Coordinates of C-alpha atoms in Angstrom, one line a residue:
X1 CA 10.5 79.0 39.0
X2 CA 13.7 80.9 38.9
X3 CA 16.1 81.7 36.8
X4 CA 19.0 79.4 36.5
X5 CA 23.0 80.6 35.3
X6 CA 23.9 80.5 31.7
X7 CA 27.3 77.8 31.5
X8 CA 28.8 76.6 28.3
X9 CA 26.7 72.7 27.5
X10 CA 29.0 70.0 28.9
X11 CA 28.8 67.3 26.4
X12 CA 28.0 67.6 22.7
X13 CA 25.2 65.2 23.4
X14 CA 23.6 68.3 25.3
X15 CA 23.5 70.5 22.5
X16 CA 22.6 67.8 19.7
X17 CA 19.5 68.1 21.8
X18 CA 18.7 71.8 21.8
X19 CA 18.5 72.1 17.8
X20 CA 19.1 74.5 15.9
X21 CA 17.6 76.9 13.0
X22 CA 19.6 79.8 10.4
X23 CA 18.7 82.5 8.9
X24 CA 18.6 81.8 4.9
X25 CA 21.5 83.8 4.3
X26 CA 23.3 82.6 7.1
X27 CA 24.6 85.4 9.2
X28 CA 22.5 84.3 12.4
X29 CA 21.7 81.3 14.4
X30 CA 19.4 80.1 17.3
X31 CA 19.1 77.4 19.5
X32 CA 17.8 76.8 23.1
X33 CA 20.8 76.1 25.0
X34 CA 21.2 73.9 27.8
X35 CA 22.3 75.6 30.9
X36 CA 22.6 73.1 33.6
X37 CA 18.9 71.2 34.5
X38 CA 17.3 74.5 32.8
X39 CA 17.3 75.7 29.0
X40 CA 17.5 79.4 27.3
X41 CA 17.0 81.0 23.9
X42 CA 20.9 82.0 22.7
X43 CA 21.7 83.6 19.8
X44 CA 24.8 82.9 17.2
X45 CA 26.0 85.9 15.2
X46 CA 28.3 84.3 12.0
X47 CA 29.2 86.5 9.4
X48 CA 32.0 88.3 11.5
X49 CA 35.3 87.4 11.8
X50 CA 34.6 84.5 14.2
X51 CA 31.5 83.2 15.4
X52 CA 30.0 84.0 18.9
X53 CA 27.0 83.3 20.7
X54 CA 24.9 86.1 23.0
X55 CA 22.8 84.2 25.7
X56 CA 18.8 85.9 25.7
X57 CA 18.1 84.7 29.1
X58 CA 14.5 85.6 30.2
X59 CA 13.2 85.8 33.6
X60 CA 12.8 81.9 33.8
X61 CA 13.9 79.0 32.1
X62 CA 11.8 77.9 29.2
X63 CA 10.4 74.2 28.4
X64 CA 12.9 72.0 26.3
X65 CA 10.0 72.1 23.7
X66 CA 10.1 75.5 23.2
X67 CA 11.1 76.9 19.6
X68 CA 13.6 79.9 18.5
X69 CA 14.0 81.2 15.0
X70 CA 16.6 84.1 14.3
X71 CA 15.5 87.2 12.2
X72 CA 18.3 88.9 9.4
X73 CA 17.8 91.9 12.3
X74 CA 19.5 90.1 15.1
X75 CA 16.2 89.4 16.9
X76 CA 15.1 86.0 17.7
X77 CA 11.6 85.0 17.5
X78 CA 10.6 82.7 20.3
X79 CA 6.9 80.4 20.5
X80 CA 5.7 79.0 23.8
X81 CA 3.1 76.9 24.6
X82 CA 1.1 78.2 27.8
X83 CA -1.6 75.9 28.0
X84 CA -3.0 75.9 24.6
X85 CA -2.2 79.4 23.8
X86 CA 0.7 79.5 21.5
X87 CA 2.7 82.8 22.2
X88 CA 5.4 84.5 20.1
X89 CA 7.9 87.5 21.2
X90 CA 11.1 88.5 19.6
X91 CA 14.1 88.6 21.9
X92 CA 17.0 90.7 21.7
X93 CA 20.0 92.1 24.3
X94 CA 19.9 94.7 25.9
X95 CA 23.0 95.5 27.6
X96 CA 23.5 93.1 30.1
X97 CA 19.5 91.9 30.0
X98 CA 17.2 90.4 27.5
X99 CA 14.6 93.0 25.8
X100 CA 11.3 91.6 25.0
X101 CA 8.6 92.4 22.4
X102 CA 5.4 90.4 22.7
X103 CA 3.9 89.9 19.3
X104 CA 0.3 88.1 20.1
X105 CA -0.8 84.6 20.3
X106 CA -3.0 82.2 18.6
X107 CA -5.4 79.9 20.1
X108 CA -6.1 76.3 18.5
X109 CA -9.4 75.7 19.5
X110 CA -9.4 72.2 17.7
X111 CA -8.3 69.7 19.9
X112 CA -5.3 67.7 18.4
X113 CA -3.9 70.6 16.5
X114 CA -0.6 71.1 16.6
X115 CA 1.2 74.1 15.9
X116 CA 5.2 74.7 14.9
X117 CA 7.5 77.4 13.6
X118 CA 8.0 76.9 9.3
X119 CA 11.7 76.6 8.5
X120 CA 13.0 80.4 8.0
X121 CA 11.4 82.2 5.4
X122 CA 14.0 84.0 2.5
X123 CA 14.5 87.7 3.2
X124 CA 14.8 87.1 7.2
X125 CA 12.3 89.7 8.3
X126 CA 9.3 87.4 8.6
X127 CA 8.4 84.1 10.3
X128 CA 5.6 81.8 9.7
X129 CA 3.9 78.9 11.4
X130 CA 1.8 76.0 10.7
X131 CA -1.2 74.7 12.5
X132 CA -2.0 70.8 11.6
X133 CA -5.1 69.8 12.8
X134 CA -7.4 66.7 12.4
X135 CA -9.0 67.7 9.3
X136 CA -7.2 70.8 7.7
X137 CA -3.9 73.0 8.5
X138 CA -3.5 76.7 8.6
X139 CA -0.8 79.1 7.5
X140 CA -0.2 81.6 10.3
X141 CA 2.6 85.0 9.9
X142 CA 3.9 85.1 13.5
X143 CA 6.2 87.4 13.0
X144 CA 6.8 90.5 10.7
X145 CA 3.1 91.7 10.0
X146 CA 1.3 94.5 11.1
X147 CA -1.0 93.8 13.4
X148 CA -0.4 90.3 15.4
X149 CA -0.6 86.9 14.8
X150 CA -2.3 86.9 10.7
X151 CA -4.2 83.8 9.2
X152 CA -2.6 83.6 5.7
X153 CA -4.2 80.0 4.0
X154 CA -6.2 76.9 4.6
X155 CA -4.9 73.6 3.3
X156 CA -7.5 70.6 3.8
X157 CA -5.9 67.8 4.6
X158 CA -2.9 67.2 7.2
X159 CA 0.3 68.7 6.4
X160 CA 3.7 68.7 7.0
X161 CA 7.5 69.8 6.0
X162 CA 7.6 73.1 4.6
X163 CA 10.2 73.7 2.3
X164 CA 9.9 77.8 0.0
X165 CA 10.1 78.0 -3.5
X166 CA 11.4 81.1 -4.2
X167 CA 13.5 84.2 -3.2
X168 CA 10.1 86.1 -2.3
X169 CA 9.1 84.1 0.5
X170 CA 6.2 83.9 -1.4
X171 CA 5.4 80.5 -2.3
X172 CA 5.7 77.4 0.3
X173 CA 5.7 73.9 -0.3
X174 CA 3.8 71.4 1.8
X175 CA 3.3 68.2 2.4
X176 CA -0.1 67.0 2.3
X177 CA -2.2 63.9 3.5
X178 CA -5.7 64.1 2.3
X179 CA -8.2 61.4 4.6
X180 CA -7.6 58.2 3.5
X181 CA -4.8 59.3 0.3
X182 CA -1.3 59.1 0.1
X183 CA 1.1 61.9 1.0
X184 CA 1.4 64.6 -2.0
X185 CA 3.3 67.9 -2.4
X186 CA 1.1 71.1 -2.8
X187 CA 1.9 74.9 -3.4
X188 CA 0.4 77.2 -0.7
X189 CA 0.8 81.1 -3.1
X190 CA 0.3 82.9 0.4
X191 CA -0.4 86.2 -1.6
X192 CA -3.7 84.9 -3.2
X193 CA -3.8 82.1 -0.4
X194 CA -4.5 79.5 -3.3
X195 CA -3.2 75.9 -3.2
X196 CA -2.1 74.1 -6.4
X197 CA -0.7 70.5 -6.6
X198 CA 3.1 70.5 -7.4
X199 CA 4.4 67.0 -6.8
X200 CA 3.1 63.5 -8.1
X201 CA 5.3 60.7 -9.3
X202 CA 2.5 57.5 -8.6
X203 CA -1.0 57.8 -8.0
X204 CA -0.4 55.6 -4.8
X205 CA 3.0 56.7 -3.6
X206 CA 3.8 58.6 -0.5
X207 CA 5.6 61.7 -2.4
X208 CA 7.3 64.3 -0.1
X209 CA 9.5 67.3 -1.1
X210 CA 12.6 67.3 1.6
X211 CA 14.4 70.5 0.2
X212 CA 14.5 73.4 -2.5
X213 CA 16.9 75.6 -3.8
X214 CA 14.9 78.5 -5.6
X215 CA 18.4 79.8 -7.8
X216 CA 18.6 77.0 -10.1
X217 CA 15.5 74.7 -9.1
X218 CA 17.3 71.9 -7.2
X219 CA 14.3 69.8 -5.5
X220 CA 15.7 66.5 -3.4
X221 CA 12.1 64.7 -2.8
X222 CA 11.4 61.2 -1.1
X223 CA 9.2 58.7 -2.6
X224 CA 8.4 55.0 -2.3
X225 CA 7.2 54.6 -5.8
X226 CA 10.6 53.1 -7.6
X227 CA 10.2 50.9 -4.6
X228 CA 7.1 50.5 -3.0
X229 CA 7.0 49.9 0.3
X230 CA 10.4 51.8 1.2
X231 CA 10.9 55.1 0.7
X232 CA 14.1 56.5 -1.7
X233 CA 15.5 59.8 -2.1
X234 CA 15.5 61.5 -5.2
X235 CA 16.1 64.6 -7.2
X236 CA 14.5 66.5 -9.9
X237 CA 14.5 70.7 -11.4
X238 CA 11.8 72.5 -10.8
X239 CA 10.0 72.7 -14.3
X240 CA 12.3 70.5 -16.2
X241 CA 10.5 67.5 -18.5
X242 CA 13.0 65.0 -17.2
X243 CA 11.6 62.2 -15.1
X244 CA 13.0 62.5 -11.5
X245 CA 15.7 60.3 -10.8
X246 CA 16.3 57.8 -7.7
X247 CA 20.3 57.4 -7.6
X248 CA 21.7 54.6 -6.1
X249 CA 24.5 56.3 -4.7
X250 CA 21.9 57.8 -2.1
X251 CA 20.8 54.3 -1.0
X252 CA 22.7 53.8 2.0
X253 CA 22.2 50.0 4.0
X254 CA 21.0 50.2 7.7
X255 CA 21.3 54.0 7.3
X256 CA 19.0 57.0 7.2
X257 CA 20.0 59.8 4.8
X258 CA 18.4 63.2 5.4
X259 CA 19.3 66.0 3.2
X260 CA 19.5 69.4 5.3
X261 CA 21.5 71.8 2.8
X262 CA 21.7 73.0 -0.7
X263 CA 24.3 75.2 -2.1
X264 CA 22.8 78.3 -4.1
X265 CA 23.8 80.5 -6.5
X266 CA 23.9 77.7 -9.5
X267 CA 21.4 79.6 -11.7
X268 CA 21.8 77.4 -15.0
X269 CA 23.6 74.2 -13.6
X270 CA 20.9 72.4 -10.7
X271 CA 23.3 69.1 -11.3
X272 CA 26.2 70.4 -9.9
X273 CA 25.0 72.0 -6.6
X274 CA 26.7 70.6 -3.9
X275 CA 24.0 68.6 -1.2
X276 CA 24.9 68.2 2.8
X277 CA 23.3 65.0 4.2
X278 CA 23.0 64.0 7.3
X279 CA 23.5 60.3 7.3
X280 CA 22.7 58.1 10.6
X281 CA 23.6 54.7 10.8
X282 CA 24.3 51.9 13.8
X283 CA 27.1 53.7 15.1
X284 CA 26.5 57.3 14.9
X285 CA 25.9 60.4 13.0
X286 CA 28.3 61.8 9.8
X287 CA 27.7 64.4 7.0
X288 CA 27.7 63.1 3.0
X289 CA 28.6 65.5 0.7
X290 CA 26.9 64.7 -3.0
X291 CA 26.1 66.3 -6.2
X292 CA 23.5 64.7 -8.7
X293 CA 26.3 65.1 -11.7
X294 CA 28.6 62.6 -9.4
X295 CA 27.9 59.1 -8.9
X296 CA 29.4 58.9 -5.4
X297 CA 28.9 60.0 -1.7
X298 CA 32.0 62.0 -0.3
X299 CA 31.6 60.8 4.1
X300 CA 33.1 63.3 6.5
X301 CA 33.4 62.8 9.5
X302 CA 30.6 65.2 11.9
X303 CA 32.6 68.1 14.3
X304 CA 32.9 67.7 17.9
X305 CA 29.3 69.0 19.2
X306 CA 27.7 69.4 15.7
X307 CA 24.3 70.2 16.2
X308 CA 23.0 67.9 13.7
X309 CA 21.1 68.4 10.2
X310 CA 22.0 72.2 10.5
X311 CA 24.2 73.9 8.0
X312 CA 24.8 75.8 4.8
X313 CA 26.4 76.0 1.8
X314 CA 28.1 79.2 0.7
X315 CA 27.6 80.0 -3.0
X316 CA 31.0 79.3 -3.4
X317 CA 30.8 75.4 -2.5
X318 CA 31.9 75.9 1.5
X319 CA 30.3 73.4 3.8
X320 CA 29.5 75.4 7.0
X321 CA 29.0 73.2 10.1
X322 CA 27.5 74.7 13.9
X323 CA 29.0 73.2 16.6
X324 CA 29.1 73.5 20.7
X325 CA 31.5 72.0 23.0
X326 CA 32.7 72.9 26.6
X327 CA 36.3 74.4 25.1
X328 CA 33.9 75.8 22.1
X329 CA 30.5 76.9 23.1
X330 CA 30.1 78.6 19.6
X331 CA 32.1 77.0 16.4
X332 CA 31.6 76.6 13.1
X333 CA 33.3 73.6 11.0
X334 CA 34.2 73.9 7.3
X335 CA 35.4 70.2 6.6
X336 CA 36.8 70.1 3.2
X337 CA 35.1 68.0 0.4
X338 CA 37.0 66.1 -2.1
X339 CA 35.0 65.9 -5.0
X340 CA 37.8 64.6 -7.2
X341 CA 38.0 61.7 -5.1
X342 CA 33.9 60.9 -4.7
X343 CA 33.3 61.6 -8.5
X344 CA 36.4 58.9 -9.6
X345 CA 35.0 56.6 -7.2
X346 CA 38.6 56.4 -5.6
X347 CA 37.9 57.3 -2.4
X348 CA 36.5 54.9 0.8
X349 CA 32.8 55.0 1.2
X350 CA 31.5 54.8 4.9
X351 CA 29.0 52.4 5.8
X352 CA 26.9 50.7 8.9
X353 CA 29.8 48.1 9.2
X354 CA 32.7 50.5 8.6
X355 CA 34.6 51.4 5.9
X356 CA 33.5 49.2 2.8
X357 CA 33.5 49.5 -1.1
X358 CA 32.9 52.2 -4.0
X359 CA 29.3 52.4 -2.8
X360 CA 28.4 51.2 -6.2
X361 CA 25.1 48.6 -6.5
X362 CA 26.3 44.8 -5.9
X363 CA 25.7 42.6 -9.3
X364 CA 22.4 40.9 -7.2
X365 CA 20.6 44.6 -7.2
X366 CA 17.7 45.2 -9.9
X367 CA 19.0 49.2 -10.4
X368 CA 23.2 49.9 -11.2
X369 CA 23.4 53.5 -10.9
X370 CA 19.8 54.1 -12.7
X371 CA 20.3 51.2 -15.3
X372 CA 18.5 48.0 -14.8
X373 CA 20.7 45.2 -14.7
X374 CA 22.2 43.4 -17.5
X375 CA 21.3 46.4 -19.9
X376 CA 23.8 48.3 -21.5
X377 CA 25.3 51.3 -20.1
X378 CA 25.8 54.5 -22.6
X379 CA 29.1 56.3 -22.2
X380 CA 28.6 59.8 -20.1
X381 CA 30.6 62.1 -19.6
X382 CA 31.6 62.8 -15.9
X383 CA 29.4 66.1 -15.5
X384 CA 26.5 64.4 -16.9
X385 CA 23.7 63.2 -14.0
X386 CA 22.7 59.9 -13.6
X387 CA 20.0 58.5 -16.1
X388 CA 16.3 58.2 -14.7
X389 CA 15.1 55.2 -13.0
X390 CA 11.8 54.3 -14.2
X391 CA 9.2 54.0 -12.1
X392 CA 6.7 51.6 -13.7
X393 CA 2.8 53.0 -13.9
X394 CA 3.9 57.2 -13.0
X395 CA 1.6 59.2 -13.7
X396 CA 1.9 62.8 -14.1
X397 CA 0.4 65.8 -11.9
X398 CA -3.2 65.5 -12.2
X399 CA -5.4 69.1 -12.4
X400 CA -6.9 69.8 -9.0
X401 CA -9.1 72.5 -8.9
X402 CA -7.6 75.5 -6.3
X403 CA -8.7 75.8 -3.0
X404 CA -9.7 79.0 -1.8
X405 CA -8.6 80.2 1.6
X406 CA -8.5 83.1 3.6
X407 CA -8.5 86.2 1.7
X408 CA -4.9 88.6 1.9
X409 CA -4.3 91.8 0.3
X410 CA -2.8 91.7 -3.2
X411 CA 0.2 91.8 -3.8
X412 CA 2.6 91.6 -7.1
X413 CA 2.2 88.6 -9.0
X414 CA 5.0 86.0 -8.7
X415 CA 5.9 83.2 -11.1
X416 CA 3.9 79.9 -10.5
X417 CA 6.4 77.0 -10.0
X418 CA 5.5 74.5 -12.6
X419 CA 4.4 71.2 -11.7
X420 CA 7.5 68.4 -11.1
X421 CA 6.2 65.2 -12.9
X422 CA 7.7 61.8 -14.1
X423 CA 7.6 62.7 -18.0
X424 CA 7.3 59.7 -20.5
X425 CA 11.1 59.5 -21.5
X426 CA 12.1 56.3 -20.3
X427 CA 15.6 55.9 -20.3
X428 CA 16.1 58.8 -22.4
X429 CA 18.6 61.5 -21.1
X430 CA 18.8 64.8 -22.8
X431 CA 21.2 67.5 -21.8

C-alpha cells in the first residue's frame, strides 16, 4: 500500500464518519480524517486563538477502524489492529513528517475479545483501554506507564461504557453484564484494582451510567425500570439520598437522545450544569441543550460538518461544537443557548415531525413532568429540579463483596464514590 495525499473531507458526511475524541480539558482533538479513498490520524490544537488541525500522516494509510486519542502534550495516541495484536504508538510532527514512538502491544488470546480505547482519562497524560471478552474484561494502561502495555484490573462479567469519576483518573465506571443478569454499573479503583458496585435502581433493570462530571457529582444514567421494557434517561448526584429522577422533558418521540457533554466547575449546584445532547430523529441530527433545574429542552440546530456527539462545555456555560467542511477543515461552533426561553417554556420545541409544542407530557401520559397524573402539583420555584418519578419495587445497592484483580503498586488513597441508589422518599423533594 501507499501513501495517499492529505485534502480537506468533501462532504460533512465524510467527517461524521471519522469520529472524534478531546482531551478533558479541551485544548486538543483527534480524529482519523478522510483523505480521499484512504484515512489518517490528524490532530486539532483549540486553545489558541483559532482552531487548526496538523495532519500525522504515517507511511500508509490506516484502516477506517483504527482509533486516535490526543494527549494534554500534543501527542496522539494511535491503536491498530494487526491481526490480533493490538498495537499503540504516540504520533506527533516533526517538521514536515510524522515522528513515531511505538509503545508495545497486547495480545487477546481469548477468541471473541474485543479491545477499544476508554474515553480520555482527566489529567491528559495517560490512556487506558478495555478488553471485553466472553467471560470477563480487563483494564489495560496503553499509554503513560513505564514499561509497555500494563494490566491494571479484572472485572468478571462483560463490560462496557466507561465513564471516570474523579479528577485523579483514578476511579472508572463501567458497565457490567454478569452471565445471565441485567446490566449494572460498577467502580473499577485502578490503584487497588478492586471493583465495588455503584449503580442499582431495580433488581431486574438494565442500569447504565452514560456520563459524570466529578466537580459537583452530576451522573446522567439510562434505565428501563420507570418503564420496563424501554429505556429512559435520567439524572442523579453522586452520593446524594434523593431518588434519581426520569424527567419527561428528556423523553423525546421517534428520537434517540444521547448525552455527550457536561459543563464542570459547579461544585455545590449539580442542578444547574448545563448538559449537550445529541438528539437523532427521522430527519437528522441536532444538539439539545438542558439542565435538570429546567423543565425544557433548548434544540439548536447542529454546525455544518459537526462531528457528532463531540463537544464540551466551558466552566463558564459555552457550548463548544468541532466541525469539518471543505471551506473549514477545522471549526469550532459556539451556538448560543437561550435558557430564558427553554426554562419559561416559551420557546418552539423540535420534534420527529417538525416544530411542535412546549415539549410538555400530553394529558393521556401516566408521568407530567415527574407527577403522576391527576395528582396535585406543589409550587417550585424555577431553580428547583424536577420531583422524582417513582419507580415502583427499587431497591437500593445491594453489598457485593470486592473482587480482587491484578495487583498495582499503592498509591494514595482516593475517596470512594458512594453508591447512587433510589432512596425511600417517594415524592418527597428536599433542597
Amino acid at each position: 500500500m501507499t501513501a495517499c495525499a492529505i485534502e480537506p473531507p468533501s462532504t460533512g458526511a465524510e467527517a461524521e464518519g471519522s469520529g472524534c475524541a478531546l482531551t478533558v480539558d479541551g485544548t486538543y482533538a483527534a480524529r482519523l480524517a478522510p483523505a480521499g479513498n484512504c484515512w489518517f490520524p490528524e490532530r486539532w490544537t483549540l486553545d489558541g486563538p483559532e482552531p487548526y488541525a496538523v495532519p500525522l500522516p504515517g507511511d500508509q494509510p490506516e484502516e477506517p477502524g483504527t482509533e486516535v486519542q490526543p494527549l494534554t502534550d500534543g501527542r496522539v495516541l494511535i491503536h491498530r489492529l494487526i491481526e490480533r495484536r493490538h498495537a499503540f504508538s504516540l504520533l506527533y510532527p516533526t517538521g514536515p513528517g510524522t515522528g513515531e514512538l511505538p509503545l508495545g502491544s497486547v495480545e487477546c488470546a481469548e477468541p471473541g475479545t474485543r479491545l477499544t480505547l476508554l474515553p480520555p482519562a482527566p489529567g491528559g497524560t495517560r490512556a487506558y483501554a478495555l478488553a471485553t471478552g466472553p467471560h470477563s474484561s480487563t483494564v489495560w494502561l496503553v499509554a503513560g506507564g513505564a514499561f509497555g502495555p500494563e494490566r491494571l484490573a479484572e472485572v468478571p462479567g462483560r463490560c462496557s461504557g466507561g465513564v471516570w469519576l474523579d479528577r485523579a483518573g483514578r476511579m472508572l465506571a463501567l458497565d457490567r453484564r454478569p452471565a445471565g443478569g441485567p446490566v449494572k454499573t460498577v467502580v473499577v479503583d485502578l490503584a487497588r484494582a478492586e471493583v465495588s458496585p455503584l449503580l442499582q435502581i431495580a433488581a431486574d433493570s438494565d442500569d447504565r451510567l452514560l456520563l459524570a462530571d466529578p466537580d459537583s457529582g452530576l451522573l446522567l444514567l439510562s434505565s428501563d425500570a420507570p418503564s420496563p421494557g424501554q429505556e429512559r434517561l435520567g439524572w442523579g448526584v453522586l452520593g446524594s439520598t434523593l431518588p434519581v429522577r426520569f424527567p419527561e422533558s428528556l423523553r423525546l418521540p421517534e428520537c434517540v437522545v444521547t448525552p455527550f457533554a457536561i459543563q464542570p466547575g459547579q461544585i455545590l449546584t449539580p442542578e444547574n450544569c448545563a448538559v449537550a445532547l445529541r438528539i437523532d430523529g427521522p430527519l437528522g441530527s441536532w444538539v439539545g441543550a438542558w439542565r435538570p433545574a429546567g423543565r425544557r429542552v433548548s434544540h439548536l440546530p447542529a454546525p455544518e460538518g459537526w462531528l457528532p456527539g463531540t463537544g464540551l462545555w466551558t466552566p463558564d456555560g459555552v457550548l463548544r461544537l468541532p466541525y469539518a467542511t471543505r471551506e473549514t477543515p477545522c471549526g469550532v461552533a459556539e451556538p448560543t443557548v437561550d435558557w430564558g426561553e427553554a426554562a419559561a417554556g416559551s420557546g418552539t420545541a423540535v420534534t420527529a415531525g417538525g416544530t411542535g409544542g412546549s415539549g410538555e407530557a400530553g394529558p393521556e401520559g401516566p408521568v407530567r413532568d415527574g407527577t403522576a397524573d391527576g395528582a396535585p402539583e406543589a409550587p417550585r420555584r424555577p431553580t428547583e429540579p424536577d420531583p422524582p418519578e417513582p419507580v415502583e419495587h427499587a431497591a437500593p445497592v445491594v453489598p457485593e463483596p470486592v473482587e480482587q484483580a491484578a495487583p498495582v503498586v499503592p498509591q494514595p488513597v482516593a475517596a470512594r464514590p458512594v453508591p447512587l441508589q433510589q432512596a425511600p422518599l417517594g415524592r418527597l423533594v428536599t433542597n
